[in-house]
Amino acid sequence: MKDPYNELGLSPEASEEELRARYEELKAQYGEQRFKSGAEGNEGARKLSELESAWAMICADFEKKKAQETFGDGDYGLIDDLIKKGSYDEAQSRLDAISNRTAQWHYLQSIIFYKREWLTDSRKQLSLAVEMEPSNDKYKSALEKLDLVMGNPQADARTIGVEPMQGPPPVQQQQDGQMCGGNMLSNCCLAYCLTDCCCSMTRCCG
């Protein structure tokens, strides 16, 4: 796909109004051309299809810019709420829109990965948070609990004061292709440990 802005003959710095006006102009032009006979009509149809694809990409940029303007580079309250509600896709989208990736950014990213049971990726993000803020007890405690879960397949939830939950969480495939099942989640107690660790991480957010 070509640069979507080049398809409109404008630069990314053009205003939304300028881009939209140019899109409407070209859409009308190509829309009329496609009804002509022969090669000219085919060319119009092709250009109209490329224009629509380019416009979809530009609209995605609009949404990203609006999210940055709305939530800035440090307001994580909404993302925290979305994670707690289980809206992980939207939380990830909001997180991706933040350009200043602080320790808290990596901490929240870790929680999203954890909720999806991508434990290896979760640990990487949590480690970054600890490296950026080594004195943050919240991040260090979360990392210690995650290491306990990942490093000891026979861990008993009772050893870290976990209260039993009603049934284990679902087991899903990790992002790196490994399964969360098998030895690592071989018993319900460990599944409860995962749930408690995640809940503790989320309660500390905000």
PDB file of C-alpha atoms in Angstrom:
ATOM      1  CA  MET A   1       0.000   0.000   0.000  1.00  0.00           C
ATOM      2  CA  LYS A   2       1.336   3.414  -0.995  1.00  0.00           C
ATOM      3  CA  ASP A   3       1.572   6.287   1.446  1.00  0.00           C
ATOM      4  CA  PRO A   4      -2.115   7.105   2.070  1.00  0.00           C
ATOM      5  CA  TYR A   5      -1.370  10.818   2.204  1.00  0.00           C
ATOM      6  CA  ASN A   6       0.323  10.688  -1.179  1.00  0.00           C
ATOM      7  CA  GLU A   7      -2.845   9.116  -2.554  1.00  0.00           C
ATOM      8  CA  LEU A   8      -4.590  12.357  -1.645  1.00  0.00           C
ATOM      9  CA  GLY A   9      -1.705  14.529  -2.774  1.00  0.00           C
ATOM     10  CA  LEU A  10      -1.285  16.045   0.699  1.00  0.00           C
ATOM     11  CA  SER A  11       1.179  15.728   3.578  1.00  0.00           C
ATOM     12  CA  PRO A  12       0.488  14.175   7.019  1.00  0.00           C
ATOM     13  CA  GLU A  13       0.708  17.697   8.458  1.00  0.00           C
ATOM     14  CA  ALA A  14      -2.434  18.759   6.562  1.00  0.00           C
ATOM     15  CA  SER A  15      -5.474  19.461   8.733  1.00  0.00           C
ATOM     16  CA  GLU A  16      -8.320  16.998   9.031  1.00  0.00           C
ATOM     17  CA  GLU A  17     -10.569  19.445   7.170  1.00  0.00           C
ATOM     18  CA  GLU A  18      -8.097  19.698   4.259  1.00  0.00           C
ATOM     19  CA  LEU A  19      -7.703  15.949   4.051  1.00  0.00           C
ATOM     20  CA  ARG A  20     -11.436  15.320   4.183  1.00  0.00           C
ATOM     21  CA  ALA A  21     -12.142  17.927   1.485  1.00  0.00           C
ATOM     22  CA  ARG A  22      -9.529  16.403  -0.813  1.00  0.00           C
ATOM     23  CA  TYR A  23     -10.914  12.922  -0.201  1.00  0.00           C
ATOM     24  CA  GLU A  24     -14.434  14.030  -1.127  1.00  0.00           C
ATOM     25  CA  GLU A  25     -13.122  15.756  -4.252  1.00  0.00           C
ATOM     26  CA  LEU A  26     -11.229  12.684  -5.478  1.00  0.00           C
ATOM     27  CA  LYS A  27     -14.065  10.368  -4.547  1.00  0.00           C
ATOM     28  CA  ALA A  28     -16.447  12.325  -6.754  1.00  0.00           C
ATOM     29  CA  GLN A  29     -13.887  12.436  -9.582  1.00  0.00           C
ATOM     30  CA  TYR A  30     -13.099   8.711  -9.544  1.00  0.00           C
ATOM     31  CA  GLY A  31     -16.714   7.805  -8.925  1.00  0.00           C
ATOM     32  CA  GLU A  32     -17.718   9.545 -12.140  1.00  0.00           C
ATOM     33  CA  GLN A  33     -14.775   8.150 -14.082  1.00  0.00           C
ATOM     34  CA  ARG A  34     -15.503   4.505 -13.219  1.00  0.00           C
ATOM     35  CA  PHE A  35     -18.760   4.601 -15.196  1.00  0.00           C
ATOM     36  CA  LYS A  36     -16.940   5.432 -18.414  1.00  0.00           C
ATOM     37  CA  SER A  37     -16.307   2.682 -20.910  1.00  0.00           C
ATOM     38  CA  GLY A  38     -13.131   0.744 -21.502  1.00  0.00           C
ATOM     39  CA  ALA A  39      -9.782   1.318 -19.871  1.00  0.00           C
ATOM     40  CA  GLU A  40     -10.760   4.725 -18.528  1.00  0.00           C
ATOM     41  CA  GLY A  41     -13.611   3.247 -16.519  1.00  0.00           C
ATOM     42  CA  ASN A  42     -11.425   0.466 -15.165  1.00  0.00           C
ATOM     43  CA  GLU A  43      -8.814   3.007 -14.142  1.00  0.00           C
ATOM     44  CA  GLY A  44     -11.428   5.045 -12.303  1.00  0.00           C
ATOM     45  CA  ALA A  45     -12.633   1.984 -10.397  1.00  0.00           C
ATOM     46  CA  ARG A  46      -9.058   1.090  -9.442  1.00  0.00           C
ATOM     47  CA  LYS A  47      -8.280   4.604  -8.251  1.00  0.00           C
ATOM     48  CA  LEU A  48     -11.500   4.744  -6.250  1.00  0.00           C
ATOM     49  CA  SER A  49     -10.624   1.474  -4.489  1.00  0.00           C
ATOM     50  CA  GLU A  50      -7.126   2.744  -3.648  1.00  0.00           C
ATOM     51  CA  LEU A  51      -8.580   6.021  -2.425  1.00  0.00           C
ATOM     52  CA  GLU A  52     -10.962   4.249  -0.038  1.00  0.00           C
ATOM     53  CA  SER A  53      -8.116   2.120   1.375  1.00  0.00           C
ATOM     54  CA  ALA A  54      -5.975   5.223   1.860  1.00  0.00           C
ATOM     55  CA  TRP A  55      -8.813   7.072   3.567  1.00  0.00           C
ATOM     56  CA  ALA A  56      -9.396   4.197   5.994  1.00  0.00           C
ATOM     57  CA  MET A  57      -5.741   4.406   7.065  1.00  0.00           C
ATOM     58  CA  ILE A  58      -5.923   8.178   7.437  1.00  0.00           C
ATOM     59  CA  CYS A  59      -9.077   7.868   9.573  1.00  0.00           C
ATOM     60  CA  ALA A  60      -7.207   5.438  11.836  1.00  0.00           C
ATOM     61  CA  ASP A  61      -4.548   8.126  12.263  1.00  0.00           C
ATOM     62  CA  PHE A  62      -7.289  10.618  13.179  1.00  0.00           C
ATOM     63  CA  GLU A  63      -8.483   8.330  15.966  1.00  0.00           C
ATOM     64  CA  LYS A  64      -4.983   7.803  17.313  1.00  0.00           C
ATOM     65  CA  LYS A  65      -4.288  11.535  17.401  1.00  0.00           C
ATOM     66  CA  LYS A  66      -7.595  12.193  19.156  1.00  0.00           C
ATOM     67  CA  ALA A  67      -6.765   9.580  21.780  1.00  0.00           C
ATOM     68  CA  GLN A  68      -3.398  11.235  22.408  1.00  0.00           C
ATOM     69  CA  GLU A  69      -5.036  14.637  22.768  1.00  0.00           C
ATOM     70  CA  THR A  70      -7.717  13.271  25.098  1.00  0.00           C
ATOM     71  CA  PHE A  71      -5.643  11.074  27.368  1.00  0.00           C
ATOM     72  CA  GLY A  72      -2.243  12.717  27.069  1.00  0.00           C
ATOM     73  CA  ASP A  73       0.947  10.931  28.044  1.00  0.00           C
ATOM     74  CA  GLY A  74       0.251  10.251  31.702  1.00  0.00           C
ATOM     75  CA  ASP A  75      -3.453   9.726  32.382  1.00  0.00           C
ATOM     76  CA  TYR A  76      -3.839   5.994  32.914  1.00  0.00           C
ATOM     77  CA  GLY A  77      -7.075   6.069  34.905  1.00  0.00           C
ATOM     78  CA  LEU A  78      -9.317   5.079  32.007  1.00  0.00           C
ATOM     79  CA  ILE A  79      -6.955   2.309  30.919  1.00  0.00           C
ATOM     80  CA  ASP A  80      -6.972   0.938  34.455  1.00  0.00           C
ATOM     81  CA  ASP A  81     -10.779   0.924  34.466  1.00  0.00           C
ATOM     82  CA  LEU A  82     -10.932  -0.804  31.080  1.00  0.00           C
ATOM     83  CA  ILE A  83      -8.605  -3.556  32.308  1.00  0.00           C
ATOM     84  CA  LYS A  84     -10.737  -4.083  35.399  1.00  0.00           C
ATOM     85  CA  LYS A  85     -13.829  -4.376  33.183  1.00  0.00           C
ATOM     86  CA  GLY A  86     -12.125  -6.925  30.955  1.00  0.00           C
ATOM     87  CA  SER A  87     -12.022  -4.606  27.913  1.00  0.00           C
ATOM     88  CA  TYR A  88      -8.466  -5.603  27.057  1.00  0.00           C
ATOM     89  CA  ASP A  89      -8.560  -4.687  23.355  1.00  0.00           C
ATOM     90  CA  GLU A  90      -9.702  -1.154  24.073  1.00  0.00           C
ATOM     91  CA  ALA A  91      -7.247  -0.823  26.950  1.00  0.00           C
ATOM     92  CA  GLN A  92      -4.447  -1.915  24.615  1.00  0.00           C
ATOM     93  CA  SER A  93      -5.540   0.592  21.988  1.00  0.00           C
ATOM     94  CA  ARG A  94      -5.513   3.421  24.538  1.00  0.00           C
ATOM     95  CA  LEU A  95      -2.132   2.310  25.820  1.00  0.00           C
ATOM     96  CA  ASP A  96      -0.668   2.205  22.298  1.00  0.00           C
ATOM     97  CA  ALA A  97      -1.757   5.820  21.794  1.00  0.00           C
ATOM     98  CA  ILE A  98       0.502   7.004  24.634  1.00  0.00           C
ATOM     99  CA  SER A  99       3.933   7.973  23.318  1.00  0.00           C
ATOM    100  CA  ASN A 100       5.689   8.604  26.640  1.00  0.00           C
ATOM    101  CA  ARG A 101       6.234   5.068  27.887  1.00  0.00           C
ATOM    102  CA  THR A 102       6.868   5.442  31.579  1.00  0.00           C
ATOM    103  CA  ALA A 103       7.234   2.743  34.219  1.00  0.00           C
ATOM    104  CA  GLN A 104       3.482   2.867  34.760  1.00  0.00           C
ATOM    105  CA  TRP A 105       2.944   2.335  31.025  1.00  0.00           C
ATOM    106  CA  HIS A 106       5.006  -0.863  31.166  1.00  0.00           C
ATOM    107  CA  TYR A 107       3.216  -1.920  34.351  1.00  0.00           C
ATOM    108  CA  LEU A 108      -0.199  -1.617  32.726  1.00  0.00           C
ATOM    109  CA  GLN A 109       1.065  -3.383  29.614  1.00  0.00           C
ATOM    110  CA  SER A 110       2.255  -6.180  31.858  1.00  0.00           C
ATOM    111  CA  ILE A 111      -1.207  -6.510  33.367  1.00  0.00           C
ATOM    112  CA  ILE A 112      -2.877  -6.710  29.958  1.00  0.00           C
ATOM    113  CA  PHE A 113      -0.453  -9.445  28.909  1.00  0.00           C
ATOM    114  CA  TYR A 114      -1.039 -11.195  32.220  1.00  0.00           C
ATOM    115  CA  LYS A 115      -4.809 -11.082  31.762  1.00  0.00           C
ATOM    116  CA  ARG A 116      -4.342 -12.725  28.374  1.00  0.00           C
ATOM    117  CA  GLU A 117      -2.072 -15.289  30.104  1.00  0.00           C
ATOM    118  CA  TRP A 118       0.978 -14.282  28.059  1.00  0.00           C
ATOM    119  CA  LEU A 119       3.227 -14.692  31.077  1.00  0.00           C
ATOM    120  CA  THR A 120       6.614 -14.372  29.387  1.00  0.00           C
ATOM    121  CA  ASP A 121       5.665 -11.055  27.772  1.00  0.00           C
ATOM    122  CA  SER A 122       4.038  -9.917  31.003  1.00  0.00           C
ATOM    123  CA  ARG A 123       7.280 -10.495  32.900  1.00  0.00           C
ATOM    124  CA  LYS A 124       9.325  -8.557  30.322  1.00  0.00           C
ATOM    125  CA  GLN A 125       7.105  -5.502  30.713  1.00  0.00           C
ATOM    126  CA  LEU A 126       7.033  -5.764  34.492  1.00  0.00           C
ATOM    127  CA  SER A 127      10.827  -6.041  34.584  1.00  0.00           C
ATOM    128  CA  LEU A 128      11.081  -2.831  32.569  1.00  0.00           C
ATOM    129  CA  ALA A 129       8.808  -1.080  35.066  1.00  0.00           C
ATOM    130  CA  VAL A 130      11.024  -2.201  37.945  1.00  0.00           C
ATOM    131  CA  GLU A 131      14.195  -1.122  36.111  1.00  0.00           C
ATOM    132  CA  MET A 132      12.742   2.340  35.512  1.00  0.00           C
ATOM    133  CA  GLU A 133      11.505   2.719  39.100  1.00  0.00           C
ATOM    134  CA  PRO A 134      13.587   0.338  41.269  1.00  0.00           C
ATOM    135  CA  SER A 135      12.212   1.835  44.492  1.00  0.00           C
ATOM    136  CA  ASN A 136       8.571   1.158  43.566  1.00  0.00           C
ATOM    137  CA  ASP A 137       7.424  -1.565  45.974  1.00  0.00           C
ATOM    138  CA  LYS A 138       4.223  -2.185  44.002  1.00  0.00           C
ATOM    139  CA  TYR A 139       6.123  -3.155  40.867  1.00  0.00           C
ATOM    140  CA  LYS A 140       8.689  -5.223  42.773  1.00  0.00           C
ATOM    141  CA  SER A 141       6.026  -7.122  44.683  1.00  0.00           C
ATOM    142  CA  ALA A 142       4.136  -7.925  41.477  1.00  0.00           C
ATOM    143  CA  LEU A 143       7.344  -9.169  39.837  1.00  0.00           C
ATOM    144  CA  GLU A 144       8.181 -11.376  42.819  1.00  0.00           C
ATOM    145  CA  LYS A 145       4.726 -12.977  42.713  1.00  0.00           C
ATOM    146  CA  LEU A 146       4.954 -13.542  38.972  1.00  0.00           C
ATOM    147  CA  ASP A 147       8.407 -15.107  39.327  1.00  0.00           C
ATOM    148  CA  LEU A 148       7.031 -17.420  42.002  1.00  0.00           C
ATOM    149  CA  VAL A 149       4.276 -18.576  39.695  1.00  0.00           C
ATOM    150  CA  MET A 150       6.513 -19.000  36.641  1.00  0.00           C
ATOM    151  CA  GLY A 151       9.488 -20.530  38.436  1.00  0.00           C
ATOM    152  CA  ASN A 152       7.790 -23.067  40.688  1.00  0.00           C
ATOM    153  CA  PRO A 153       5.256 -25.331  38.924  1.00  0.00           C
ATOM    154  CA  GLN A 154       4.374 -27.002  42.230  1.00  0.00           C
ATOM    155  CA  ALA A 155       3.722 -23.717  44.061  1.00  0.00           C
ATOM    156  CA  ASP A 156       0.915 -23.957  46.586  1.00  0.00           C
ATOM    157  CA  ALA A 157      -1.337 -20.897  46.720  1.00  0.00           C
ATOM    158  CA  ARG A 158      -1.475 -21.195  50.515  1.00  0.00           C
ATOM    159  CA  THR A 159       2.244 -20.338  50.770  1.00  0.00           C
ATOM    160  CA  ILE A 160       1.551 -16.751  49.747  1.00  0.00           C
ATOM    161  CA  GLY A 161      -1.762 -16.315  51.475  1.00  0.00           C
ATOM    162  CA  VAL A 162      -4.038 -16.829  48.493  1.00  0.00           C
ATOM    163  CA  GLU A 163      -7.711 -17.315  49.236  1.00  0.00           C
ATOM    164  CA  PRO A 164      -9.430 -19.974  47.064  1.00  0.00           C
ATOM    165  CA  MET A 165     -11.598 -18.691  44.218  1.00  0.00           C
ATOM    166  CA  GLN A 166     -14.627 -20.311  42.658  1.00  0.00           C
ATOM    167  CA  GLY A 167     -12.993 -22.370  39.904  1.00  0.00           C
ATOM    168  CA  PRO A 168      -9.729 -21.875  38.032  1.00  0.00           C
ATOM    169  CA  PRO A 169      -9.322 -19.254  35.295  1.00  0.00           C
ATOM    170  CA  PRO A 170      -9.471 -20.393  31.636  1.00  0.00           C
ATOM    171  CA  VAL A 171      -6.211 -21.573  30.116  1.00  0.00           C
ATOM    172  CA  GLN A 172      -5.297 -19.865  26.852  1.00  0.00           C
ATOM    173  CA  GLN A 173      -2.344 -20.050  24.490  1.00  0.00           C
ATOM    174  CA  GLN A 174       0.536 -17.674  25.139  1.00  0.00           C
ATOM    175  CA  GLN A 175       1.621 -15.155  22.532  1.00  0.00           C
ATOM    176  CA  ASP A 176       4.980 -16.873  22.046  1.00  0.00           C
ATOM    177  CA  GLY A 177       3.322 -20.162  21.167  1.00  0.00           C
ATOM    178  CA  GLN A 178       3.774 -21.893  24.538  1.00  0.00           C
ATOM    179  CA  MET A 179       0.775 -23.157  26.414  1.00  0.00           C
ATOM    180  CA  CYS A 180      -0.170 -21.896  29.838  1.00  0.00           C
ATOM    181  CA  GLY A 181      -1.361 -25.375  30.655  1.00  0.00           C
ATOM    182  CA  GLY A 182       0.766 -28.439  31.332  1.00  0.00           C
ATOM    183  CA  ASN A 183       3.200 -28.464  34.207  1.00  0.00           C
ATOM    184  CA  MET A 184       2.947 -24.761  34.935  1.00  0.00           C
ATOM    185  CA  LEU A 185      -0.779 -24.863  35.633  1.00  0.00           C
ATOM    186  CA  SER A 186      -1.022 -28.492  36.623  1.00  0.00           C
ATOM    187  CA  ASN A 187      -3.185 -27.906  39.658  1.00  0.00           C
ATOM    188  CA  CYS A 188      -6.039 -25.665  40.677  1.00  0.00           C
ATOM    189  CA  CYS A 189      -4.068 -24.096  43.501  1.00  0.00           C
ATOM    190  CA  LEU A 190      -1.600 -22.602  41.057  1.00  0.00           C
ATOM    191  CA  ALA A 191      -4.451 -21.330  38.924  1.00  0.00           C
ATOM    192  CA  TYR A 192      -5.816 -19.593  42.026  1.00  0.00           C
ATOM    193  CA  CYS A 193      -2.354 -18.133  42.574  1.00  0.00           C
ATOM    194  CA  LEU A 194      -2.392 -16.639  39.083  1.00  0.00           C
ATOM    195  CA  THR A 195      -5.794 -15.107  39.673  1.00  0.00           C
ATOM    196  CA  ASP A 196      -4.790 -13.618  43.002  1.00  0.00           C
ATOM    197  CA  CYS A 197      -1.550 -12.204  41.590  1.00  0.00           C
ATOM    198  CA  CYS A 198      -3.422 -10.551  38.738  1.00  0.00           C
ATOM    199  CA  CYS A 199      -6.054  -9.129  41.054  1.00  0.00           C
ATOM    200  CA  SER A 200      -3.360  -7.729  43.325  1.00  0.00           C
ATOM    201  CA  MET A 201      -1.639  -6.064  40.396  1.00  0.00           C
ATOM    202  CA  THR A 202      -4.858  -4.488  39.183  1.00  0.00           C
ATOM    203  CA  ARG A 203      -5.894  -3.257  42.624  1.00  0.00           C
ATOM    204  CA  CYS A 204      -2.598  -1.430  42.892  1.00  0.00           C
ATOM    205  CA  CYS A 205      -3.144   0.491  39.666  1.00  0.00           C
ATOM    206  CA  GLY A 206      -4.276   4.069  39.676  1.00  0.00           C
TER     207      GLY A 206
END
